Coordinates of C-alpha atoms in Angstrom, one line a residue:
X1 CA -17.5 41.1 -14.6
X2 CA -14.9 40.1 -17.0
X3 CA -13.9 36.2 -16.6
X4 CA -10.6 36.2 -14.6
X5 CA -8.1 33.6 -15.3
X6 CA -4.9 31.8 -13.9
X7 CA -3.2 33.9 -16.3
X8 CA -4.4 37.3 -15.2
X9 CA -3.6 36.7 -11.4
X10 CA -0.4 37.8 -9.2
X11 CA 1.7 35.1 -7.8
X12 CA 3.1 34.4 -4.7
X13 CA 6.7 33.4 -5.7
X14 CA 8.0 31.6 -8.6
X15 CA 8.8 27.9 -8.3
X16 CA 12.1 27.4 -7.9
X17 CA 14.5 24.3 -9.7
X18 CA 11.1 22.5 -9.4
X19 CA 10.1 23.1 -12.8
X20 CA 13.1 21.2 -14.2
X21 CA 12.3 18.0 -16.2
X22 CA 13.7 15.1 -13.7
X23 CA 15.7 12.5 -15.3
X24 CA 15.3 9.9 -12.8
X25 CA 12.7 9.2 -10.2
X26 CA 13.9 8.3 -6.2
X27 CA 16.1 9.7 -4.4
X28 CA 16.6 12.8 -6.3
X29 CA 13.0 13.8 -7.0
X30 CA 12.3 13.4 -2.8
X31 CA 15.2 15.9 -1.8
X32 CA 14.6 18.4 -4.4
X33 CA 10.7 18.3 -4.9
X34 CA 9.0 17.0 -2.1
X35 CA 8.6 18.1 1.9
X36 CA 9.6 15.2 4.1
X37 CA 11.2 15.2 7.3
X38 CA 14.6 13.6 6.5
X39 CA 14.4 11.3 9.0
X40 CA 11.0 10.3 7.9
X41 CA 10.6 7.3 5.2
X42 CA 6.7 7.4 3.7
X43 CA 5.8 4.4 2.9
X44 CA 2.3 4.9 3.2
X45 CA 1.5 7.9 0.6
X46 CA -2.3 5.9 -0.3
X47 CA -3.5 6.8 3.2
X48 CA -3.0 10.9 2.6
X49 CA -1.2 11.2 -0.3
X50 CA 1.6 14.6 0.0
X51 CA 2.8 17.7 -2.0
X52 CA 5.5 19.0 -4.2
X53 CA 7.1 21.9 -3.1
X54 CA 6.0 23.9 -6.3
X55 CA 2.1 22.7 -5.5
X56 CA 2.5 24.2 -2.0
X57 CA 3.9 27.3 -2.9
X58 CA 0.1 27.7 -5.9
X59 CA -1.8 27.0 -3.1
X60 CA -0.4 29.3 -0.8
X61 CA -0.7 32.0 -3.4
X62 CA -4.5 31.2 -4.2
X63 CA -5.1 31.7 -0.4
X64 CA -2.7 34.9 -0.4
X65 CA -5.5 36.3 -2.9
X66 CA -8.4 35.3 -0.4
X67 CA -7.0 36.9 2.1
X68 CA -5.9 39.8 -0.2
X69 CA -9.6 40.8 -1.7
X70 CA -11.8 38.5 -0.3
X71 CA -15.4 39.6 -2.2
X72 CA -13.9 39.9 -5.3
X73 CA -12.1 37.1 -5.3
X74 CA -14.4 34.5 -3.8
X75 CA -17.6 35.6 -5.4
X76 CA -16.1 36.5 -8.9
X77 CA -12.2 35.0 -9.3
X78 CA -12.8 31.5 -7.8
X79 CA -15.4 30.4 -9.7
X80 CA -13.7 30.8 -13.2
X81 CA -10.6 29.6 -12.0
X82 CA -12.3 26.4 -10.7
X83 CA -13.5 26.2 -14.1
X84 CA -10.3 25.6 -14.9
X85 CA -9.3 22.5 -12.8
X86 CA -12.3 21.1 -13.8
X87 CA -11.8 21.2 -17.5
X88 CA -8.3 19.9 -16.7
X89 CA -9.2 16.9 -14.3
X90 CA -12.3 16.4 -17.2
X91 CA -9.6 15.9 -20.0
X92 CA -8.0 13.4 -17.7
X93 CA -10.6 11.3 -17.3
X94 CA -12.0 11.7 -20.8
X95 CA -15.2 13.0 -20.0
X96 CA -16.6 16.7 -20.5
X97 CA -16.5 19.2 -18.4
X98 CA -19.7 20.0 -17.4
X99 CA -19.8 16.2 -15.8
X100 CA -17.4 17.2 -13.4
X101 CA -17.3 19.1 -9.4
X102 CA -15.0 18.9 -6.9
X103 CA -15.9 17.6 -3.4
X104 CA -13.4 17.4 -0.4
X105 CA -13.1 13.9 0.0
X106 CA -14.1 10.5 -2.0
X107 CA -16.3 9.8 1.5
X108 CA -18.2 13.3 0.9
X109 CA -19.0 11.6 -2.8
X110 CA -20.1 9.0 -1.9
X111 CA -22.4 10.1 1.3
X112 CA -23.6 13.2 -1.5
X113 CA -25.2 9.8 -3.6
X114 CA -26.6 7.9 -1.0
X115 CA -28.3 10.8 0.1
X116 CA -29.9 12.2 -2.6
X117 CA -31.4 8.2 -3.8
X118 CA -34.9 8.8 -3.5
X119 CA -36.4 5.5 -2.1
X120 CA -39.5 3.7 -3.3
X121 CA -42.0 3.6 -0.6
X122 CA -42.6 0.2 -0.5
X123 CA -39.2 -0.7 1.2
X124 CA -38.1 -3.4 -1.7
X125 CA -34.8 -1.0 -2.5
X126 CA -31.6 -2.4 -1.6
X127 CA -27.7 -1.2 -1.4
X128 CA -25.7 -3.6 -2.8
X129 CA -21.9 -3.6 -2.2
X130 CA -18.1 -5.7 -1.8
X131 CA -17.6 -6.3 2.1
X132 CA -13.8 -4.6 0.7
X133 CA -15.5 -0.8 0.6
X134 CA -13.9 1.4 2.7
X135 CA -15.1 1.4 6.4
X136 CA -16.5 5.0 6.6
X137 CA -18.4 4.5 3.2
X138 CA -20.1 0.9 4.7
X139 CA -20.8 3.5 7.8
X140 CA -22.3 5.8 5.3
X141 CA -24.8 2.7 4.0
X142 CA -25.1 1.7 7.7
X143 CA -26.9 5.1 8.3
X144 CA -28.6 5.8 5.0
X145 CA -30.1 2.1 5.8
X146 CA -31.0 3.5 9.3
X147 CA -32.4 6.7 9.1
X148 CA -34.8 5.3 6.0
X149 CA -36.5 3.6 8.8
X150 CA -37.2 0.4 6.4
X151 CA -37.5 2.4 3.0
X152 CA -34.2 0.0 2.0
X153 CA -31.6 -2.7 3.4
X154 CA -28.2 -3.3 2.3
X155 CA -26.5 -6.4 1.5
X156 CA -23.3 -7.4 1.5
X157 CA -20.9 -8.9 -1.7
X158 CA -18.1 -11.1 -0.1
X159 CA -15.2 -12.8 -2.1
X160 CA -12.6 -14.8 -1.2
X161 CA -9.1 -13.1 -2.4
X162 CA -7.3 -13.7 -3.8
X163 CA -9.8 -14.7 -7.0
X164 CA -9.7 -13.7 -10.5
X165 CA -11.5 -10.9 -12.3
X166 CA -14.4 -12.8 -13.4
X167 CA -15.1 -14.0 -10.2
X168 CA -16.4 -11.2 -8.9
X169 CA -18.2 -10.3 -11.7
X170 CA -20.2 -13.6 -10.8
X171 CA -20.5 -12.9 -7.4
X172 CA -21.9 -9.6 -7.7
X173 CA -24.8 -11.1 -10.8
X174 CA -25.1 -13.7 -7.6
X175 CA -25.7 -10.9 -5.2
X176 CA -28.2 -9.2 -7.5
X177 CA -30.0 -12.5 -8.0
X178 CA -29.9 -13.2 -4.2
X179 CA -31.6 -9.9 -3.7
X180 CA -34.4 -10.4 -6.3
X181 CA -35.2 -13.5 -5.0
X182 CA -35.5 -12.5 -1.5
X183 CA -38.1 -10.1 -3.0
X184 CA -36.0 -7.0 -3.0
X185 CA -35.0 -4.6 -5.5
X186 CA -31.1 -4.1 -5.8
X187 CA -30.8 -0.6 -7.0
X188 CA -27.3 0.7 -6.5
X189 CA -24.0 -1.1 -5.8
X190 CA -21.1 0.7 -4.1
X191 CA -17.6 -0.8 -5.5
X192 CA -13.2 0.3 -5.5
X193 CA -11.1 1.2 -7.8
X194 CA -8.5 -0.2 -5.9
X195 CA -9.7 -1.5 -2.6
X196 CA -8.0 -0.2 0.9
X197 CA -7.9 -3.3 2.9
X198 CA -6.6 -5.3 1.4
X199 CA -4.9 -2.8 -1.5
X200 CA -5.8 -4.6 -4.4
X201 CA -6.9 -3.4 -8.3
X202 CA -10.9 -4.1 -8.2
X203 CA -12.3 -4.7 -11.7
X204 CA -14.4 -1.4 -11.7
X205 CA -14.6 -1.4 -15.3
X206 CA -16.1 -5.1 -15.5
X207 CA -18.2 -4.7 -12.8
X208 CA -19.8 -1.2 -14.3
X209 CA -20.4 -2.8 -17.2
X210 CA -22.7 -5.4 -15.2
X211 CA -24.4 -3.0 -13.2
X212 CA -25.8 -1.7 -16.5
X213 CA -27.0 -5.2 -17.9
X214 CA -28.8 -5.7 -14.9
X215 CA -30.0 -3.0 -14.4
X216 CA -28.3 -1.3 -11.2
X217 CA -26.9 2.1 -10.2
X218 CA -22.9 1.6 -10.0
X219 CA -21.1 4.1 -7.6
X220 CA -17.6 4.1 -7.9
X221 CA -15.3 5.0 -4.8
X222 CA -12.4 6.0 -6.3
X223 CA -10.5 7.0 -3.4
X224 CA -7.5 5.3 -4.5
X225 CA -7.7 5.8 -8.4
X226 CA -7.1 9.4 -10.2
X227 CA -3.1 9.7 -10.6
X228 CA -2.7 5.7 -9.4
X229 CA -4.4 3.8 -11.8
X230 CA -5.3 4.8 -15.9
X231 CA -9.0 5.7 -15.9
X232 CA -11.3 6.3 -18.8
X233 CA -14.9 7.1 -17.6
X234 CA -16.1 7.4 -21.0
X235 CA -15.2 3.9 -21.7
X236 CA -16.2 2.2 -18.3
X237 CA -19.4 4.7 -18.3
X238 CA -20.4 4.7 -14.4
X239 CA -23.3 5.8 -12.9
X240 CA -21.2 8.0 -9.9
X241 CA -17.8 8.2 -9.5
X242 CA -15.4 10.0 -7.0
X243 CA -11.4 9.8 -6.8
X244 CA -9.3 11.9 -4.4
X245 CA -7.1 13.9 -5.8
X246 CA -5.5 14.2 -2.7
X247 CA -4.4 11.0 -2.8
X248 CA -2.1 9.7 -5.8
X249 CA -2.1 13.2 -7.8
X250 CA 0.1 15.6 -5.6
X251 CA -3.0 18.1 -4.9
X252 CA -3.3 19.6 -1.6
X253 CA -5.4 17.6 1.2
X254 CA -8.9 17.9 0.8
X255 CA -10.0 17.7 -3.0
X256 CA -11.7 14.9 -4.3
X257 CA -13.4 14.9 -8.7
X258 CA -17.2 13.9 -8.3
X259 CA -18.4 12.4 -11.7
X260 CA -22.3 12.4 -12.4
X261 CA -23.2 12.0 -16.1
X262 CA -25.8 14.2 -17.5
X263 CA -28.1 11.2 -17.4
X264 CA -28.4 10.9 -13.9
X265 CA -27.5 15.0 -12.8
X266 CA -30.9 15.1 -11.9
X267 CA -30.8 12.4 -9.6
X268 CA -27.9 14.7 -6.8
X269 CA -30.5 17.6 -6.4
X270 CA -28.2 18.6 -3.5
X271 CA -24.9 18.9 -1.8
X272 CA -23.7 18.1 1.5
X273 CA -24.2 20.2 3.0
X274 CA -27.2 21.8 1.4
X275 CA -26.3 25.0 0.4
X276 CA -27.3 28.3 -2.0
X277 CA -27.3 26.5 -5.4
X278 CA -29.9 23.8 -3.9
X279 CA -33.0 24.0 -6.3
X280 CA -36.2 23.3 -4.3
X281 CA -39.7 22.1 -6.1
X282 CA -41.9 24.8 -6.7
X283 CA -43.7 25.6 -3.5
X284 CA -45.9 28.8 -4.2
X285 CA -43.1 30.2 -1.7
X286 CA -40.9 33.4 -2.2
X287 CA -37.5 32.6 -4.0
X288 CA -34.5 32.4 -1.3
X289 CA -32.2 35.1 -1.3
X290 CA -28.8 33.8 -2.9
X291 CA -26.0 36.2 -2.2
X292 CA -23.9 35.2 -4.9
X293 CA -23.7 36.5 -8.4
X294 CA -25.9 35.0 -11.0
X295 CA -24.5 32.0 -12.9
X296 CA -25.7 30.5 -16.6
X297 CA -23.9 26.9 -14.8
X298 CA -26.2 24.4 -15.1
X299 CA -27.9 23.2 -12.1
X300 CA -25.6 20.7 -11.2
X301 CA -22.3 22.4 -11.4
X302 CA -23.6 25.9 -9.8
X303 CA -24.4 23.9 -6.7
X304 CA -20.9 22.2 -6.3
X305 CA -19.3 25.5 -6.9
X306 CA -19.9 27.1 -3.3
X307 CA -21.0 25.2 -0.4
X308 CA -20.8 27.3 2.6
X309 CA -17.4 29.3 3.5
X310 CA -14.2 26.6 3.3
X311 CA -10.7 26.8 2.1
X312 CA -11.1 25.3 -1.6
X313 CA -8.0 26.6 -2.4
X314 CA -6.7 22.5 -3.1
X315 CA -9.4 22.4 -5.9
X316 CA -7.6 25.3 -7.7
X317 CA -4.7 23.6 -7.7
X318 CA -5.8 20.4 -10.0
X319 CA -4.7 22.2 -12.9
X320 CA -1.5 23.2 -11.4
X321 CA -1.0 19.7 -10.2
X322 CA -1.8 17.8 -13.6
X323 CA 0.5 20.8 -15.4
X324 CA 3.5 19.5 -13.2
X325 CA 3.3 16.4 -13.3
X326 CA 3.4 16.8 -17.1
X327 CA 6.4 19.3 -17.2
X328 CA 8.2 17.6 -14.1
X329 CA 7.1 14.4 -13.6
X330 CA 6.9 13.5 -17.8
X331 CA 3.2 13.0 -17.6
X332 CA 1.1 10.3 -16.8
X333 CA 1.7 7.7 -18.6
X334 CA 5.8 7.8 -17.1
X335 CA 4.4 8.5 -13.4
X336 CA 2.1 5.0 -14.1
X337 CA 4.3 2.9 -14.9
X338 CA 7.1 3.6 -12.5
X339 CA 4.6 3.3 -9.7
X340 CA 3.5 -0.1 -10.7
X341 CA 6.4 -1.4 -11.6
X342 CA 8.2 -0.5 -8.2
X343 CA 4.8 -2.1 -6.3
X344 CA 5.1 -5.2 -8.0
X345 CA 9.1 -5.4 -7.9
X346 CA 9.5 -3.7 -4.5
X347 CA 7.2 -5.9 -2.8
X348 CA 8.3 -9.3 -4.1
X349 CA 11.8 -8.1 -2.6
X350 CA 10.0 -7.6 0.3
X351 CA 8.4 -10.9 0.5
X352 CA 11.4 -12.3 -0.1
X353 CA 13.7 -10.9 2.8
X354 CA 10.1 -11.8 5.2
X355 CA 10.2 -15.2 3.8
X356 CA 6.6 -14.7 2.7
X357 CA 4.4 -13.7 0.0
X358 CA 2.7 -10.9 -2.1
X359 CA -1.1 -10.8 -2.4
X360 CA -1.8 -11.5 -6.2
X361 CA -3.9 -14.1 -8.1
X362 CA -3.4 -16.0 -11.0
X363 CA -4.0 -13.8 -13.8
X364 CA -1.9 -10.9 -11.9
X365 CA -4.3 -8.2 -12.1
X366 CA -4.7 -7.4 -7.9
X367 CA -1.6 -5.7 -8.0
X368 CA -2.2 -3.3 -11.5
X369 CA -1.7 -0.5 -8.7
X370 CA 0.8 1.6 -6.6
X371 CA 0.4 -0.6 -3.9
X372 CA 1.1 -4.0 -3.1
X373 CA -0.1 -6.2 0.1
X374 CA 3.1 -8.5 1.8
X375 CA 2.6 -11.0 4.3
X376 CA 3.8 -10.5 7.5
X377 CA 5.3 -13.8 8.9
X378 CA 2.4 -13.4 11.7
X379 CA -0.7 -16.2 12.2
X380 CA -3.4 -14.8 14.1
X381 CA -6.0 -17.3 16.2
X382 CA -9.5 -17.6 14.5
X383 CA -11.4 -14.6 15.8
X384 CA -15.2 -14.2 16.6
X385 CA -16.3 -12.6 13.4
X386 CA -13.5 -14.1 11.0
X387 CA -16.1 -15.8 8.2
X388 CA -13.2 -16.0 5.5
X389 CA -11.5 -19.5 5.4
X390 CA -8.1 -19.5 6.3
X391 CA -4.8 -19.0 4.2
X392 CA -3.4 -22.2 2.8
X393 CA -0.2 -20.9 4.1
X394 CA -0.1 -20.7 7.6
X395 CA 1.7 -24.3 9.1
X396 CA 5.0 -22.7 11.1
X397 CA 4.0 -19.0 11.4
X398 CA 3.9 -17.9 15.1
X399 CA 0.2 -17.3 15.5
X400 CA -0.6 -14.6 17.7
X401 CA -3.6 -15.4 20.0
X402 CA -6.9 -14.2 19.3
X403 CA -7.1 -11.9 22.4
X404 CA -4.2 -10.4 21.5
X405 CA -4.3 -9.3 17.9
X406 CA -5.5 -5.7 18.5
X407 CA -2.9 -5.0 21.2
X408 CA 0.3 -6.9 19.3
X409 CA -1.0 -4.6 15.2
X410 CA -1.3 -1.5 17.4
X411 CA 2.3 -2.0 18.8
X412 CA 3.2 -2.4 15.1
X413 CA 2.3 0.4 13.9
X414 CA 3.1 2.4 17.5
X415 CA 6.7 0.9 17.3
X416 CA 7.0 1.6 13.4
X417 CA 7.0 5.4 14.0
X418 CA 8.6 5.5 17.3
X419 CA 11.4 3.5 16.4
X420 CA 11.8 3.2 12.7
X421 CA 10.4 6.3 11.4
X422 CA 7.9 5.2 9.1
X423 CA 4.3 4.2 8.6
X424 CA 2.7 1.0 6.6
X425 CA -1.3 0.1 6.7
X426 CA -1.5 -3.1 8.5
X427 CA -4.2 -5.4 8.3
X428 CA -5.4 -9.4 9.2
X429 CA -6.9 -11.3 6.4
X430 CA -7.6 -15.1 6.4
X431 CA -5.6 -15.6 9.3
X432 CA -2.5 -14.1 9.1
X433 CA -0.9 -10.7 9.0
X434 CA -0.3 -8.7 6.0
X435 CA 1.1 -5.1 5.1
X436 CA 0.2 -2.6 2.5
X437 CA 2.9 -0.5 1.2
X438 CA 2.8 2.1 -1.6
X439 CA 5.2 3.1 -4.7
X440 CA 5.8 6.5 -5.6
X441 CA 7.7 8.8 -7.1
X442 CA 10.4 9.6 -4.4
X443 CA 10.5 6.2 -3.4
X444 CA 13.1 3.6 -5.4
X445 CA 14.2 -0.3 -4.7
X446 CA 16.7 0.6 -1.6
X447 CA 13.3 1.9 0.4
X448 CA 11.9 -1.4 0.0
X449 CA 14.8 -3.4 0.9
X450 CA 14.7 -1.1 4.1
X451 CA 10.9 -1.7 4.8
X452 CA 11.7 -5.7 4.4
X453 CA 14.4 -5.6 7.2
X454 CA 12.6 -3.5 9.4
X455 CA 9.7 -5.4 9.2
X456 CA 11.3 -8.7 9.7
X457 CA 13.1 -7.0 12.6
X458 CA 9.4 -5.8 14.0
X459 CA 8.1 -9.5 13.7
X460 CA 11.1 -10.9 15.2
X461 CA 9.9 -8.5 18.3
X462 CA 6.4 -9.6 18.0
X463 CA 7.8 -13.5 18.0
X464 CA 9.6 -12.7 21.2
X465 CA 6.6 -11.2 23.3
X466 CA 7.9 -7.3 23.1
X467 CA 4.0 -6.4 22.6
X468 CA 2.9 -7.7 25.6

């Protein structure tokens, strides 16, 4: 069949005033592009990122198709379309095309790598990664570590922020040589873009580059990265890498870019699931029927393209999504800048209403982001498992005691939304209490002068006992 493009397909409805070139972001760009509740003030957009108005209405017309001629548009329309995104999120990242799948979630990427590692036999193979990962990807190594059943071990990177850049660069060349010389072999190492807990900038690009000199798989979570941070995969040259697009790039909720060089393709024989385009070693066995329609894809990229029966309809939207945020949005470059530049001067007006401080080191490179860490004015008592020394910064807080941390942060965050109408990530780190809050486009200076006094008002509550 003829290849059908964007171009060739009805639409839904046409976008509305949301094509417009905005002037200004804030205020403005929130009421006339984006979906909020109005009493609602989203302060946490790195969590689940959100959706324009003109991204909900493609999506909803890619599904309308779906449901409009199912077989010819799932096993003939979808995969050229996809094409599409990919060759747009590809130009993004500065890589080609055919490096490029889409997977539903950063998580999905970065189980798809741990899972396909083959393992040497002798049980000397070791994961390697920063004690900052995301908690569902050190579950991931937990179980890949577990069901091996002593084929490899894992071992755990831990700094001390906030440090500079270099440092951990020398602590993960220290974590390879601690490996070697307990007689292991570190073969992979699982690092952030920008870290969840605390939301920091991690020095991907440095630490890549020192995975290669010594000799060590890098695997990139991205989850926080594509449409947050700049990124140039041809320059940092990863191993694996995975960003949501979910997140920071106004696609729909699930879509994540999986990058795999043509190097190591060979090395993610299959999805997860496993589905149709898995390729299994020759057996002397009768092919598998595949229902689907031939493909000249390589290998790699006809597996990604359909695994099992799911609503991809977010993955044809990355184009859509890029495309607007070029038109609208002024590209890039504009959306970049005004998201760091409102982390960095948002929260240091935070910090200063609390009384507190931003989470930053010397050479200012933690908070290159769209999100910035405050402390809360909150000490917590030394806990069982707490191995970090303590802030420098603590003498006067009102220190919460230890067997009450969990109850007084989950009254936080209960009380944020019943009472204040907003969400921030909340987290303990050397002692004290700290919040993550994230910049974006519908967001200006006045939301952060709000989030300070609320949250001074919360730990005034917290001071008096209201948690117990």
């Amino acid at each position: 069949m003829p290849a059908t493009t964007t171009h060739d397909l009805p639409v839904r409805s046409k976008s509305t005033p949301e094509e417009t070139p905005v002037k200004s972001f804030g205020k403005d760009v929130l009421k006339t592009h984006f979906l909020f509740d109005p009493t609602y003030r989203n302060l946490n957009h790195g969590s689940f990122g959100t959706i324009p108005r003109a991204i909900q209405t493609k999506m909803r017309a890619y599904q309308d198709l779906a449901e409009a001629r199912p077989d010819p548009f799932l096993r003939y329309d979808y995969g050229h379309l996809l094409d599409e995104s990919r060759a747009a999120v590809a130009k993004l990242l500065n890589v080609s095309t055919e490096t490029v799948v889409f997977v539903s979630n950063a998580t999905v990427g970065v189980n798809t790598v741990l899972r396909n590692l083959v393992w040497n036999p002798d049980g000397k193979d070791e994961i390697l990664y920063f004690d900052t990962i995301y908690g569902g990807c050190g579950k991931t190594i937990d179980y890949v570590v577990e069901a091996s059943r002593g084929l490899v071990s894992s071992r755990a990177i831990k700094p001390v922020y906030p440090c500079e850049d270099d440092n951990i660069v020398q602590l993960f060349r220290a974590g390879v040589a601690a490996s070697k010389a307990a007689g292991k072999r570190p073969r992979v190492c699982l690092f952030d873009v920008v870290s969840s807990l605390p939301g920091i900038r991690f020095p991907f690009e440095l630490v890549a580059a020192a995975c290669k000199e010594e000799g060590v798989l890098s695997l990139v979570d991205g989850a926080q990265g594509i449409g947050m941070v700049k990124l140039d995969l041809a320059a940092a040259d990863p191993d694996f890498f995975v960003s949501n697009c979910h997140k920071w790039l106004h696609v729909p909720r699930g879509c994540a870019v999986f990058y795999v060089p043509l190097r190591n393709q060979a090395l993610i024989r299959s999805t997860v699931p496993t589905s149709h385009g898995f390729v299994p070693l020759e057996n002397g066995e009768k092919p598998r029927f595949n229902p689907l329609p031939p493909s000249a894809k390589s290998a790699f990229v006809n597996a990604f393209e359909f695994v099992g029966t799911l609503d991809n309809a977010p993955y044809l939207c990355v184009k859509d999504s890029i495309e607007w945020r070029e038109k609208v949005l002024g590209g890039e470059d504009r959306i970049l800048a005004y998201q760091e530049g409102l982390a960095r001067q948002g929260g240091a007006r935070v910090a200063e209403i609390l009384g507190t401080k931003i989470f930053e080191n010397q050479g200012k490179t933690l908070a290159r982001c769209a999100m910035v860490c405050v402390a809360l004015p909150l000490a917590v008592e030394p806990g069982q498992w707490d191995e970090k020394p303590r802030d420098e910064d603590l003498e006067g807080l009102h220190v919460i005691p230890a067997a009450e941390v969990g109850k007084a942060r989950q009254w936080i965050l209960d009380t944020l939304i019943r009472d204040y109408k907003t969400f921030v990530a909340l987290f303990d780190y050397r002692g004290r209490l700290w919040v993550r809050i994230s910049a974006q486009v519908y967001l200006e200076m006045e939301d952060f002068e709000w989030a300070g006094k609320t949250l001074k008002e919360v730990c005034e509550r917290v001071q008096k006992g209201d948690y117990k």
